[in-house]
XYZ file of C-alpha atoms in Angstrom:
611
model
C 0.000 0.000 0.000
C 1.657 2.800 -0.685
C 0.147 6.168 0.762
C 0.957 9.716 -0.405
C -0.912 13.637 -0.498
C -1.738 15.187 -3.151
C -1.488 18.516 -2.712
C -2.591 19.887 1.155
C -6.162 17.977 0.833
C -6.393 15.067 -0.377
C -4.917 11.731 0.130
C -4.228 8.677 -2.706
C -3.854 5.386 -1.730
C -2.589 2.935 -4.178
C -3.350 -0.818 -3.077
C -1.738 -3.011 -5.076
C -0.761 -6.479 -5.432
C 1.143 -7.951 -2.180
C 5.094 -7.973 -3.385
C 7.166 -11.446 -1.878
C 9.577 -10.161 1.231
C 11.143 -11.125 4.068
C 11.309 -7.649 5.357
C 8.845 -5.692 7.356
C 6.124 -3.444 5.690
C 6.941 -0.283 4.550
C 4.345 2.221 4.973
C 5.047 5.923 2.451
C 3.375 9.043 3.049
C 4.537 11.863 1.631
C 8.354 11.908 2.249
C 7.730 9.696 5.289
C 8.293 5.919 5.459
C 8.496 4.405 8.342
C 9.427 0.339 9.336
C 6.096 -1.036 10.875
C 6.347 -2.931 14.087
C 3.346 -5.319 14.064
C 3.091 -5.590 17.694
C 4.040 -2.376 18.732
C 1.897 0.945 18.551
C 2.502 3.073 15.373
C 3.593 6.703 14.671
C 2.228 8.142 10.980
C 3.555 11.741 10.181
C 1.229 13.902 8.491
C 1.722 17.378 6.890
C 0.705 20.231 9.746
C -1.707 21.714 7.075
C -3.789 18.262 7.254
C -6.140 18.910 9.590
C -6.833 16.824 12.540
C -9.965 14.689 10.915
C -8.699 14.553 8.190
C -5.031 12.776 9.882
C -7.176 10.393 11.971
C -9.113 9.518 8.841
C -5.713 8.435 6.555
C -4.616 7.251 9.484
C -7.318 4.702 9.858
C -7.305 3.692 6.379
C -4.071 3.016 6.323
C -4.364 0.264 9.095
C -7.506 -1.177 7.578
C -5.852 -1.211 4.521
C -1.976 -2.340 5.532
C -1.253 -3.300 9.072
C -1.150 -6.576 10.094
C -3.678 -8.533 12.636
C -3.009 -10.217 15.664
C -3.606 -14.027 15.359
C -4.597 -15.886 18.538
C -1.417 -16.319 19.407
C 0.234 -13.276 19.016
C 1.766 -13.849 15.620
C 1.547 -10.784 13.034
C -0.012 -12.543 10.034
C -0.053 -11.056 6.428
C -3.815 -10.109 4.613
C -4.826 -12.609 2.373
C -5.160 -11.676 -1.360
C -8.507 -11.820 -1.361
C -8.518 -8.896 1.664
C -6.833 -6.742 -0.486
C -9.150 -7.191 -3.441
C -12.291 -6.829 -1.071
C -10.426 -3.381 -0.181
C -10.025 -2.423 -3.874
C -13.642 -3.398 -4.205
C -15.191 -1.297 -1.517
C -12.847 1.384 -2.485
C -13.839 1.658 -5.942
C -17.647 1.454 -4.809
C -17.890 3.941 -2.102
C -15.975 6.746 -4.083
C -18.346 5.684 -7.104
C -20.774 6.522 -4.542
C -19.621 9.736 -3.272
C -18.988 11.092 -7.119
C -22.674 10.487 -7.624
C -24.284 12.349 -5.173
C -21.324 15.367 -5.784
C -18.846 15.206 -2.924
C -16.294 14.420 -5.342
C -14.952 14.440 -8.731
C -12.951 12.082 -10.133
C -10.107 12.292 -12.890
C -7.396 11.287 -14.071
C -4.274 13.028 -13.200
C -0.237 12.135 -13.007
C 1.432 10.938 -9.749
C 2.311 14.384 -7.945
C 6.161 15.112 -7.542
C 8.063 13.619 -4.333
C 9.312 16.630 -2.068
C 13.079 16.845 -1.740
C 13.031 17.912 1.615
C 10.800 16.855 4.557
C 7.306 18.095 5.012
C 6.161 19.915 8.630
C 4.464 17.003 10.057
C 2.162 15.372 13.369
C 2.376 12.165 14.761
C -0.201 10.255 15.487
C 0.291 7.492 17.699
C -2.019 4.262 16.617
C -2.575 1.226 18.829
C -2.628 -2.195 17.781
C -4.385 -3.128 15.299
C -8.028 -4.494 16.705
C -7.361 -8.564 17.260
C -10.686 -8.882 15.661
C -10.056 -7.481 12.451
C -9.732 -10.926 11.103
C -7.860 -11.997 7.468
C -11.006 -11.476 5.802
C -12.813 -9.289 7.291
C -11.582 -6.218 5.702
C -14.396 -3.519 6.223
C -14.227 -0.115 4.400
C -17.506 2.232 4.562
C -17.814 5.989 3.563
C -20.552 7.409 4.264
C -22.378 10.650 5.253
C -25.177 12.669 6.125
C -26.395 12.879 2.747
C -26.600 9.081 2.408
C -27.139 7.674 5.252
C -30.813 6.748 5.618
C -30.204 5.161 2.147
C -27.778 2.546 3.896
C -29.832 -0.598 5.772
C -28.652 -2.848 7.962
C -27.289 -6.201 6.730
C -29.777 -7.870 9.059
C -33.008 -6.064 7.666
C -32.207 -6.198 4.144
C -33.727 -3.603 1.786
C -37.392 -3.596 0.438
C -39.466 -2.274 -2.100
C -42.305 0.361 -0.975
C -44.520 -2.224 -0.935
C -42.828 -4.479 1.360
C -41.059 -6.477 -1.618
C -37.634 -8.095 -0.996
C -34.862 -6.451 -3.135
C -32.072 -8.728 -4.903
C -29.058 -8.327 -3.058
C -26.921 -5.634 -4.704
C -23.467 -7.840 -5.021
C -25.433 -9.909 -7.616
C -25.268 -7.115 -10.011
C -22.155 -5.855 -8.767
C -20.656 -5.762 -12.654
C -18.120 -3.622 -12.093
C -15.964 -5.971 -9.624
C -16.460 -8.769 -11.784
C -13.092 -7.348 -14.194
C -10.317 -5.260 -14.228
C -8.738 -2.910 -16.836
C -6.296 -5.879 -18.103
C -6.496 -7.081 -21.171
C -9.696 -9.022 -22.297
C -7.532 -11.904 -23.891
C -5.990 -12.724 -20.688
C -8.408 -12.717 -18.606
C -11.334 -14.463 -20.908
C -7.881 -17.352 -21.174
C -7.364 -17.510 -17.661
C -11.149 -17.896 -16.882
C -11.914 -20.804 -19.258
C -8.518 -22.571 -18.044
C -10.625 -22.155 -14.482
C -13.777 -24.077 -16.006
C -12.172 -27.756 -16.031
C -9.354 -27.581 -13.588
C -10.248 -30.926 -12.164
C -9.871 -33.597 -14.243
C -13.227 -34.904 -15.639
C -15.265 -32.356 -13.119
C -16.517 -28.899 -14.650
C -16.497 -25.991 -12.148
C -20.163 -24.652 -12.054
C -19.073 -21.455 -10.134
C -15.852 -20.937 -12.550
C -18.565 -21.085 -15.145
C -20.845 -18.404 -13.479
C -17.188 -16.056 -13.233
C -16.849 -16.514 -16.799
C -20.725 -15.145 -17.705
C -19.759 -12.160 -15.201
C -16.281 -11.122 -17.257
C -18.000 -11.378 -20.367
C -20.804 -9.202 -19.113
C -18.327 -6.857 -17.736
C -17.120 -6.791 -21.146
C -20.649 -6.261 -22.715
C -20.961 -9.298 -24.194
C -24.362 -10.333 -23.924
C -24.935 -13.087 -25.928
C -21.670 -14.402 -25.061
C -22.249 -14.641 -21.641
C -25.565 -15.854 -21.919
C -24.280 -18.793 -24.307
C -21.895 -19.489 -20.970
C -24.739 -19.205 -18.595
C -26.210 -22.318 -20.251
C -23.832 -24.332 -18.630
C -24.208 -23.113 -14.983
C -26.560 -25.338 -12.460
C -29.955 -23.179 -12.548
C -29.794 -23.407 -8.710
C -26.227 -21.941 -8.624
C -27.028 -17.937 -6.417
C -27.285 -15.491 -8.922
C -27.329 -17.549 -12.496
C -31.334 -16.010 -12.981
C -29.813 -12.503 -12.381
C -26.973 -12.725 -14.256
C -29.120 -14.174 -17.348
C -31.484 -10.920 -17.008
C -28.388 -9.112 -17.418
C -27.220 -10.956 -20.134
C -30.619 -10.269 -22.012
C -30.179 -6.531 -21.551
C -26.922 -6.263 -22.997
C -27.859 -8.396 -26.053
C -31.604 -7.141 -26.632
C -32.181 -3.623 -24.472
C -34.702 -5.979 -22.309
C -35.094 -8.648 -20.161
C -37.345 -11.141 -21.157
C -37.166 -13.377 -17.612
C -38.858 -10.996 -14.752
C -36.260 -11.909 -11.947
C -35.645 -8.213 -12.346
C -39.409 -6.955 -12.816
C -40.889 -4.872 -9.788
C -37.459 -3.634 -8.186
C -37.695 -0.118 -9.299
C -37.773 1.511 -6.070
C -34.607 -0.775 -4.422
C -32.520 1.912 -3.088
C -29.077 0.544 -4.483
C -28.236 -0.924 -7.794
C -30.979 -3.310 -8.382
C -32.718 -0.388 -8.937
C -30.900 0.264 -12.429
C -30.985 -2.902 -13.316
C -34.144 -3.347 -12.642
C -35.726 -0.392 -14.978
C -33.238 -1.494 -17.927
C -35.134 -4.620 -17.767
C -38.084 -3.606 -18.615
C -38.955 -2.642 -22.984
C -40.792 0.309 -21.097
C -40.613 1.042 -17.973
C -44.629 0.536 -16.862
C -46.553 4.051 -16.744
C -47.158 5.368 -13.150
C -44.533 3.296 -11.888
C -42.058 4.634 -8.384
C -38.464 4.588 -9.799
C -35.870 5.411 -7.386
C -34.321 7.344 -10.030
C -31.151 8.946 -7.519
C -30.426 4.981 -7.208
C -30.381 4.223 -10.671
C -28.246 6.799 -11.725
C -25.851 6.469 -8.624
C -25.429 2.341 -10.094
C -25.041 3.785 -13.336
C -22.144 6.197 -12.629
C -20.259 3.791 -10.954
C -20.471 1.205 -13.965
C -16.930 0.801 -15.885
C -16.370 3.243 -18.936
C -17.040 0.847 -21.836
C -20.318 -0.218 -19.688
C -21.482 3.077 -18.950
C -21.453 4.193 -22.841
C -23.226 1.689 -24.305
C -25.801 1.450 -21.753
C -26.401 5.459 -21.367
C -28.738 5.832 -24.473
C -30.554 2.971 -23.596
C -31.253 4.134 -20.044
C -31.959 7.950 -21.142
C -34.660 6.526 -23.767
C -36.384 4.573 -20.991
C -36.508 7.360 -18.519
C -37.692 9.560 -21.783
C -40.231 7.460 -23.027
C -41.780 7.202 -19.204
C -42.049 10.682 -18.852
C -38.801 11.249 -16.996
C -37.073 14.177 -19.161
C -34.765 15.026 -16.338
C -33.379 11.948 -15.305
C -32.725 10.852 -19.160
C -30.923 14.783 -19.364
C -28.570 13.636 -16.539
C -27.950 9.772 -17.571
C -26.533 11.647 -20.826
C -24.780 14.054 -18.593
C -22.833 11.140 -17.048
C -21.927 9.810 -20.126
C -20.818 12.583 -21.483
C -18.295 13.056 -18.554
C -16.066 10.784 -20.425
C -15.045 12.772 -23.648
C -15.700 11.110 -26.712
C -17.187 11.046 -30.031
C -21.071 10.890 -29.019
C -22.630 7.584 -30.406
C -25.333 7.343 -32.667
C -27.575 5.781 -29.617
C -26.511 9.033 -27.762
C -27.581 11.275 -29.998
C -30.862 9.751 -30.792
C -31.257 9.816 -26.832
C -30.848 13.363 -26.822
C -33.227 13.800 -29.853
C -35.998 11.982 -27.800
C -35.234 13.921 -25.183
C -35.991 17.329 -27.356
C -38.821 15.803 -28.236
C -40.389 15.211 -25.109
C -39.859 18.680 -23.702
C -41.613 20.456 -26.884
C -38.416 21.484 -29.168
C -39.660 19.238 -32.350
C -38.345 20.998 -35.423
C -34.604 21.421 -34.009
C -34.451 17.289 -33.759
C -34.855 16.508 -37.619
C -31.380 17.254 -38.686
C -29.936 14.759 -35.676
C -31.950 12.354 -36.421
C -31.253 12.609 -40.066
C -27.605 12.070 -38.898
C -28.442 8.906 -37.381
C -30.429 7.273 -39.965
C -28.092 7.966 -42.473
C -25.187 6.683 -40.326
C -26.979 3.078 -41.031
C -26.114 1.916 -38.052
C -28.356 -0.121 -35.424
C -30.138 2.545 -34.237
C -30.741 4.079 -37.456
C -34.160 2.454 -37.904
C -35.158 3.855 -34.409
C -34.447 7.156 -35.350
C -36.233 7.125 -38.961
C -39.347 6.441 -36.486
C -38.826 9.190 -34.391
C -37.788 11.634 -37.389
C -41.133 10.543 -39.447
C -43.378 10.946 -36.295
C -42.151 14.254 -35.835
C -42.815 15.368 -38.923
C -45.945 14.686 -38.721
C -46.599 16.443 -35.421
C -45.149 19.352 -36.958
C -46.931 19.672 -39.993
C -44.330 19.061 -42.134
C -43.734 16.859 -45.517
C -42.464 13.492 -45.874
C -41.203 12.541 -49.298
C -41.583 9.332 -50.551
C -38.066 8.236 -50.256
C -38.485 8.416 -46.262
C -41.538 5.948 -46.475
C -40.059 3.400 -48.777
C -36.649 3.112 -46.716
C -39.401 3.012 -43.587
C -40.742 0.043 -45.568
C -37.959 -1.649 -46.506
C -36.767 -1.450 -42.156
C -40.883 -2.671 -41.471
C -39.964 -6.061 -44.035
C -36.490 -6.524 -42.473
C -36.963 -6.748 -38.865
C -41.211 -7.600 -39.580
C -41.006 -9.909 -36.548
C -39.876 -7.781 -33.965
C -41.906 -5.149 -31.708
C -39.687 -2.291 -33.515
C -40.828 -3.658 -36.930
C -44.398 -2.888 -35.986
C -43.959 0.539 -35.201
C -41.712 0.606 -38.642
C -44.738 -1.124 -40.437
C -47.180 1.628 -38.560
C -44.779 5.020 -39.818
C -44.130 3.300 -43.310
C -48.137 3.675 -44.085
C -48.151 6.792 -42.253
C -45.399 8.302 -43.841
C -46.815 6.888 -47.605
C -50.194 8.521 -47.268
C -48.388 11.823 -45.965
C -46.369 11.750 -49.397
C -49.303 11.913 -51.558
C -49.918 8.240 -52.514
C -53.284 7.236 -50.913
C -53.627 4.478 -52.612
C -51.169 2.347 -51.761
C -51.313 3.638 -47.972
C -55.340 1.994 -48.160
C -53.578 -0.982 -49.546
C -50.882 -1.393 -47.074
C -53.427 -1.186 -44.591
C -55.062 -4.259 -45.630
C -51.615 -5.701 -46.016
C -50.166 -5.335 -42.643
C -53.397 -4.650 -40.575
C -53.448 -8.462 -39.621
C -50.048 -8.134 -38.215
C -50.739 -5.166 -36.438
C -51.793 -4.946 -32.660
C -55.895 -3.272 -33.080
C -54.046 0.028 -30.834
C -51.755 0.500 -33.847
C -54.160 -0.047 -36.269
C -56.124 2.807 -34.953
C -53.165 4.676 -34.827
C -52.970 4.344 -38.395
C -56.413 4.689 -39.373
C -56.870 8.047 -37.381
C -53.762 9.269 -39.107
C -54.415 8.539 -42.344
C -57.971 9.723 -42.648
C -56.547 12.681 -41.322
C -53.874 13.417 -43.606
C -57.122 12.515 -46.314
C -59.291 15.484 -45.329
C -56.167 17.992 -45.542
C -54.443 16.640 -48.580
C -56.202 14.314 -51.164
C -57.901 15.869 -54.244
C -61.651 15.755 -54.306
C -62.169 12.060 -56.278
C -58.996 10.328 -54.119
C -60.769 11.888 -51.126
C -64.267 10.774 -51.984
C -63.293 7.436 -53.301
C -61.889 6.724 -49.514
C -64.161 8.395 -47.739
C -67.027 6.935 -49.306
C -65.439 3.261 -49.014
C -65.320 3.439 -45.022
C -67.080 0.511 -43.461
C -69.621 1.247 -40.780
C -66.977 -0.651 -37.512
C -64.232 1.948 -38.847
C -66.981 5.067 -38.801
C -67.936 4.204 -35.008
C -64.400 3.694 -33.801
C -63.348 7.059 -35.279
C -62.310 9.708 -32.660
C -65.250 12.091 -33.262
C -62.420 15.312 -33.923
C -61.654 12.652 -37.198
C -65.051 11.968 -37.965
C -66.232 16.033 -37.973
C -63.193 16.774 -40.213
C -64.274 13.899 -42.786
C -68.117 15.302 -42.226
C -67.223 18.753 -42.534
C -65.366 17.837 -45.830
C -68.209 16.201 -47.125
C -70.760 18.673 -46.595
C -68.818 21.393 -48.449
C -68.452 18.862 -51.140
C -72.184 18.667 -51.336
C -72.627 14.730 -49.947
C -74.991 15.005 -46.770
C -75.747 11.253 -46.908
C -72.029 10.620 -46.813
C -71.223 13.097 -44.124
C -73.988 11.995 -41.865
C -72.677 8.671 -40.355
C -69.463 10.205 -38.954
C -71.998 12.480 -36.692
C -73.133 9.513 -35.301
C -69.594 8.462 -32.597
C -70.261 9.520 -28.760
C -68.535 13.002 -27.998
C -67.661 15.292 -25.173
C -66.727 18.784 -24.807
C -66.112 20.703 -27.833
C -65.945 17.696 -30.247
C -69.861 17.337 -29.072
C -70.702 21.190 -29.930
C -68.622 20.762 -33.525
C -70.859 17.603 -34.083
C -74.303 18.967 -33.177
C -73.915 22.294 -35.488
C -72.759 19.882 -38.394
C -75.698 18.126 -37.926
C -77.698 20.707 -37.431
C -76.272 22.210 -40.784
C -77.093 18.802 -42.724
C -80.564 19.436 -41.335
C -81.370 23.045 -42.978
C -80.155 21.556 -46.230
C -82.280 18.948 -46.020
C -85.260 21.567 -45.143
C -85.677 20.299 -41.671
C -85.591 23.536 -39.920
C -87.094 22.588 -36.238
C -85.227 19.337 -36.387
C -81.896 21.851 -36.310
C -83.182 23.901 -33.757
C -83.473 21.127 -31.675
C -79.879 20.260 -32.022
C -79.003 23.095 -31.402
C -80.357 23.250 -27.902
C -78.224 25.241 -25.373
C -75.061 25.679 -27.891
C -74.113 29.479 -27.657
C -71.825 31.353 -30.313
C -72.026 33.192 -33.861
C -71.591 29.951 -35.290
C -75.001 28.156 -33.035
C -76.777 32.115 -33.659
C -76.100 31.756 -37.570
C -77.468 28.795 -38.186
C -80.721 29.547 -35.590
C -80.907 32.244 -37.852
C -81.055 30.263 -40.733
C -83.843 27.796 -39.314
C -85.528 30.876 -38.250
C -85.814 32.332 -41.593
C -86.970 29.014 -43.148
C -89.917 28.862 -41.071
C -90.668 32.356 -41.760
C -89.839 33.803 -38.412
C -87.760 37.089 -40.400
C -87.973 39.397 -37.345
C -86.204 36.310 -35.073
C -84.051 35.534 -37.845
C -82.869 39.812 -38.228
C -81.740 39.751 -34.659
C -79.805 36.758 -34.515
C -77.857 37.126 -37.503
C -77.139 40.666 -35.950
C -75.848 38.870 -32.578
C -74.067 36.798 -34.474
C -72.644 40.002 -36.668
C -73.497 38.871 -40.113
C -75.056 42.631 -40.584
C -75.841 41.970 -44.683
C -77.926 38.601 -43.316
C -79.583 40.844 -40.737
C -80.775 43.493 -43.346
C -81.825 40.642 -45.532
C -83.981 39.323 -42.813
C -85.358 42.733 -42.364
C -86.213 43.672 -45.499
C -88.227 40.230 -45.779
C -89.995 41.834 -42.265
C -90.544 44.815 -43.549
C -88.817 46.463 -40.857
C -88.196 49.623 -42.803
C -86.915 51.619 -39.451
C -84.309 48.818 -39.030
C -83.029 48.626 -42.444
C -82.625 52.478 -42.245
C -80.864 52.025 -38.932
C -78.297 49.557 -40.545
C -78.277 48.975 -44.343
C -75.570 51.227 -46.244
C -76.340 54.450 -47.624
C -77.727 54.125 -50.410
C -80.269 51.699 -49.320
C -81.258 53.632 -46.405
C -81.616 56.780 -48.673
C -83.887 54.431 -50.474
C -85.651 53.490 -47.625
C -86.308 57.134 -45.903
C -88.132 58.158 -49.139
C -90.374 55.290 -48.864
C -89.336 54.191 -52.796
C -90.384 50.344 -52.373
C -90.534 49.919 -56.097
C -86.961 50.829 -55.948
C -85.791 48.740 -53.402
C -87.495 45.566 -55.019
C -84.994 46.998 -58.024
C-alpha cells in the first residue's frame, strides 16, 4: 500500500498487489516511510496543514488497509489476497458513490512530484491493530449525512415500498467482476478455471466466466456461458437478465421486474429490464443513476442511451438529461444511440423541429439505431406539420420487411403507411393497410387509421378523397375519434354529400368535439329543409356559429324578425338586413343597411328597393 498527499487535501492510496519479502512493511506518506512494528503501537507523520480529521481519517485507512492482525497467538499474520481485493472493491464502490451524489470528482491526473526535503508534520500514535479485524474481514464504509438513511442494515435487508424483498446488490455488482487488463488474458485464464479438475466442470468458474463477459458487454456471449451453470447456482437467474439486456435492451425473464424503487443498484438494473418502464410506476431514479455512474467506462457508454430513452419514453425528461450528462463526462465522439437519446429527449420537452437534422444524422449513419431514429424523425414530422417525401416511407418500408417480426418492426410497419399517405400516394397507404393490418396490434391499427384519414381530409384531391371516404365501413366510422369523424363530415358537406357526411356524426362526444358535431348536424338538417329538427340540435349551444345557423332555421320557417336579430348577434349585418327587409322592418333597415339603401328606404321608394 503505498500512501501519499496530493497537494494539502487530499490523500491517494494505491493498493496493489502484495510484493514477496522477508522484510517488514513499509508504509510511504509523503516523504515519510516508516518500518512497521506489528506488535508495537505506530507513529504516521502527516503534513501540519492536514487537519486533525482529516489525519485520523488516513490514518485509519491506512491500518484497515496495511497493518497486520493479531492471530490468537500473538503472531503478526499477512492479509490474504482476497482482503486486499475486497479493499479495492469497496474502495472503488464507495468513491463511485460519493462522485454520484457530488462530494467528489474524479479524474485522471499524473502521480504528484516527491518533495526533496521533509514536510512539517504530526504524529499520530495508533494502537494495535483491533485482534478482531480478522484476514477477511476487511471492512471499508464511507458514508455521510447525505446518504445515510439510504444505507440498511445487513440484518433487515432492503425492500421495495410495498414491502417487496430487493435482490441483493453484489449480484449485479458488474463492475468488480473485471479489471482494466487485457480481455484476452483474462477471458484465457477464466476458461482454463472451467475444467481444472480432471473430468469435473467448475459450475461457479462457469458463473465467473458469464460475469467477465458481461463486464465486457458481451451479452450473448455470456448468456451462451450461462447455459452451462446449475440453474440453482445464487445469482445464475440474475446474471441471465443481465445478459438479455446487454444483447436485446430488455429482459425477457422478470427476476428483475418490480425492483424499481430498491434503493441501491438493483434499482438500475431493474428499470433497464423492462422494454418500457410501466406508466405510473415509483423509480428510485437517484439509485439508478448512482449504479449507473459507478459502472466501468465501456459499460457506462453503451448502456447510457438505452437508459436515457427509458426514462424519456416514461415521462422522466430530467433523469434521461442527466444519464446523458454522465456519459458525457467521459469525452468522446457521441454515439449514434446518444444522440438519438438526446433527440428523444428534445422531443419530449416540446423542441420538435430542431431534432430533424440529428436524427437525419443517425439514420443515415446506417447503423443499429438508425431504424429507431427514422421512427422518431417521421413521427415528428408529422406532429409538426411538415412533408415526408416518398423516399423516407419506402426506406421506412424496406426497415418494417427486415426486422417484420420484432416489436420495432411494428412501429416501422405503422410510420411506413403513415409516412406513404403523408407523401401523396393514398392508394397504396389503403392498400398497405389491408396488407399489414393483420399483423398489427388493433391500438396501432387505430393509430394508423386516425392518421391517415386525417392526412385525407387535408391533402387528397376531391375524387382520391371521396373514393376513400365513401369506401369506409360502418366498424371503422364508429371507432373514429369524433375530432376525425367532424373533419371527414365537414369535408363532405362542403363537397355537397350530406348522406355521406352523416354517419361520422353519429360516434359519442364530449366537450367541444360534441358542440362541432351537433352544429354539423344541425347544418345537414337546414339543407335537407328540416328547420325545427336543427333547432333542436341546437339546444343550449351558444356562439355566432349556433346564432347563424338559428338564424337560418328561423328564416326558413318564416320567423324574419327572429331571424334579423340573430344574424345581428351573431354580426353577419348583410344577413340581418336581408332578414329585415323580408320583415318589412323599414326603421331597421334604415338604422343599418348602407347608404344608399337607407336613402332608399327614408323616401319610402319600395318599387326601388325591389330593383
Amino acid at each position: 500500500v503505498t500512501v501519499f498527499w496530493h497537494g494539502e487535501a487530499m490523500l491517494v492510496i494505491d493498493v496493489s498487489d502484495p510484493v514477496e519479502s522477508t522484510q517488514s512493511d513499509v508504509v510511504t506518506t509523503g516523504s515519510f516511510a516508516e518500518q512497521v512494528d506489528p506488535s508495537q503501537p505506530v507513529e504516521v507523520t502527516f503534513p501540519d496543514t492536514i487537519s486533525p480529521v482529516l489525519a485520523e481519517s488516513a490514518a485509519t485507512s491506512l491500518a484497515l488497509l496495511h497493518f497486520t492482525a493479531q492471530a490468537a497467538d500473538g503472531r503478526p499474520v499477512k492479509p490474504a489476497q482476497t482482503d486486499l481485493d475486497q479493499a479495492r472493491q469497496s474502495v472503488v464502490r464507495e468513491l463511485a458513490r460519493a462522485a454520484s451524489l457530488g462530494l467528489v470528482s474524479i479524474r485522471d491526473f499524473p502521480p504528484p512530484p516527491r518533495p526533496d526535503g521533509p514536510l512539517p508534520n504530526r504524529t499520530i500514535k495508533l494502537s494495535e491493530t483491533d485482534p478482531s479485524l480478522g484476514q477477511s474481514e476487511i471492512i471499508l464504509l464511507a458514508q455521510t449525512s447525505a446518504d445515510h438513511t439510504s444505507l440498511q442494515q445487513e440484518d433487515g435487508g432492503i425492500q421495495t415500498a410495498g414491502g417487496t424483498p430487493c435482490i441483493e446488490p453484489s449480484a449485479v455488482a458488474i463492475a468488480t467482476w473485471g479489471n482494466d487488463t487485457e480481455f484476452a488474458s483474462q477471458i484465457g485464464a477464466g476458461r482454463m478455471r472451467l475444467s481444472e479438475e480432471l473430468d469435473r466442470f467448475n459450475s461457479g468458474a462457469a458463473l465467473d466466466l458469464a460475469r467477465l463477459y458481461l463486464y465486457f458487454g458481451f451479452g450473448a456471449e455470456a448468456a451462451q456461458v450461462l447455459q452451462l451453470v446449475d440453474d440453482n447456482t445464487s445469482g445464475v437467474d440474475v446474471a441471465k437478465a443481465m445478459a438479455q439486456i446487454l444483447e436485446r435492451g430488455h429482459a425477457t425473464s422478470g427476476v428483475l421486474f418490480g425492483q424499481l424503487e430498491c434503493d441501491s443498484d438493483i434499482a438500475l438494473w431493474s428499470t433497464l429490464s423492462y422494454y418500457e418502464i410501466p406508466v405510473n410506476s415509483a423509480v428510485d431514479t437517484d439509485a439508478v443513476l448512482r449504479a449507473f455512474s459507478a459502472l466501468p467506462i465501456h459499460v457506462r457508454r453503451f448502456l447510457g442511451p438505452q437508459l436515457a430513452r427509458k426514462f424519456t419514453a416514461a415521462g422522466h425528461a430530467t433523469s434521461a438529461e442527466r444519464t446523458l450528462r454522465i456519459v458525457e463526462r467521459n469525452p468522446a465522439t457521441p454515439t449514434e444511440g446518444q444522440i438519438l437519446a438526446a433527440a428523444e429527449i428534445e422531443i419530449e420537452t416540446g423542441n420538435l423541429v430542431l431534432t430533424d437534422t440529428a436524427l437525419e444524422a443517425v439514420v443515415n449513419a446506417n447503423s443499429a439505431a438508425s431504424a429507431e431514429a427514422l421512427v422518431r424523425r417521421i413521427d415528428t414530422r408529422l406532429q409538426v406539420g411538415r412533408g415526408v417525401p416518398q423516399s423516407m416511407a419506402d426506406l421506412a418500408g424496406a426497415y418494417a420487411q427486415e426486422q417484420q417480426d420484432t416489436k420495432l418492426g411494428l412501429e416501422l410497419a405503422r410510420v411506413y403507411i403513415e409516412a406513404t399517405a403523408a407523401a401523396g400516394s393514398f392508394d397504396t397507404a389503403f392498400l398497405e393497410m389491408n396488407r399489414l393490418f393483420p399483423e398489427m396490434p388493433e391500438e396501432s391499427q387505430r393509430h394508423v387509421l386516425d392518421t391517415v384519414l386525417e392526412l385525407l381530409v387535408s391533402g387528397a384531391d376531391e375524387l382520391t378523397f371521396l373514393r376513400h371516404a365513401g369506401r369506409m365501413s360502418e366498424a371503422d366510422k364508429a371507432g373514429l375519434p369524433p375530432r376525425i369523424g367532424n373533419k371527414l363530415a365537414r369535408r363532405l358537406l362542403d363537397l355537397g354529400f350530406l348522406a355521406l357526411a352523416q354517419p361520422y356524426l353519429r360516434m359519442p362526444a364530449s366537450g367541444l368535439d360534441l358542440q362541432d358535431q351537433r352544429l354539423l348536424r344541425a347544418e345537414i338538417d337546414l339543407r335537407n329543409g328540416a328547420p325545427r329538427q336543427a333547432l333542436v340540435d341546437l339546444l343550449g349551444l351558444t356562439g355566432a356559429d349556433a346564432n347563424t345557423l338559428r338564424a337560418r332555421a328561423q328564416s326558413q320557417l318564416g320567423e324574419h324578425e327572429a331571424a334579423h336579430l340573430l344574424y345581428l348577434s351573431a354580426g353577419d349585418t348583410k344577413a340581418a338586413v336581408r332578414e329585415a327587409l323580408l320583415a318589412e322592418n323599414w326603421q331597421q333597415v334604415e338604422a343599418i343597411a348602407d347608404q344608399d339603401l337607407a336613402d332608399v328606404v327614408s323616401l319610402g321608394s319600395l318599387d326601388a328597393i325591389s330593383d
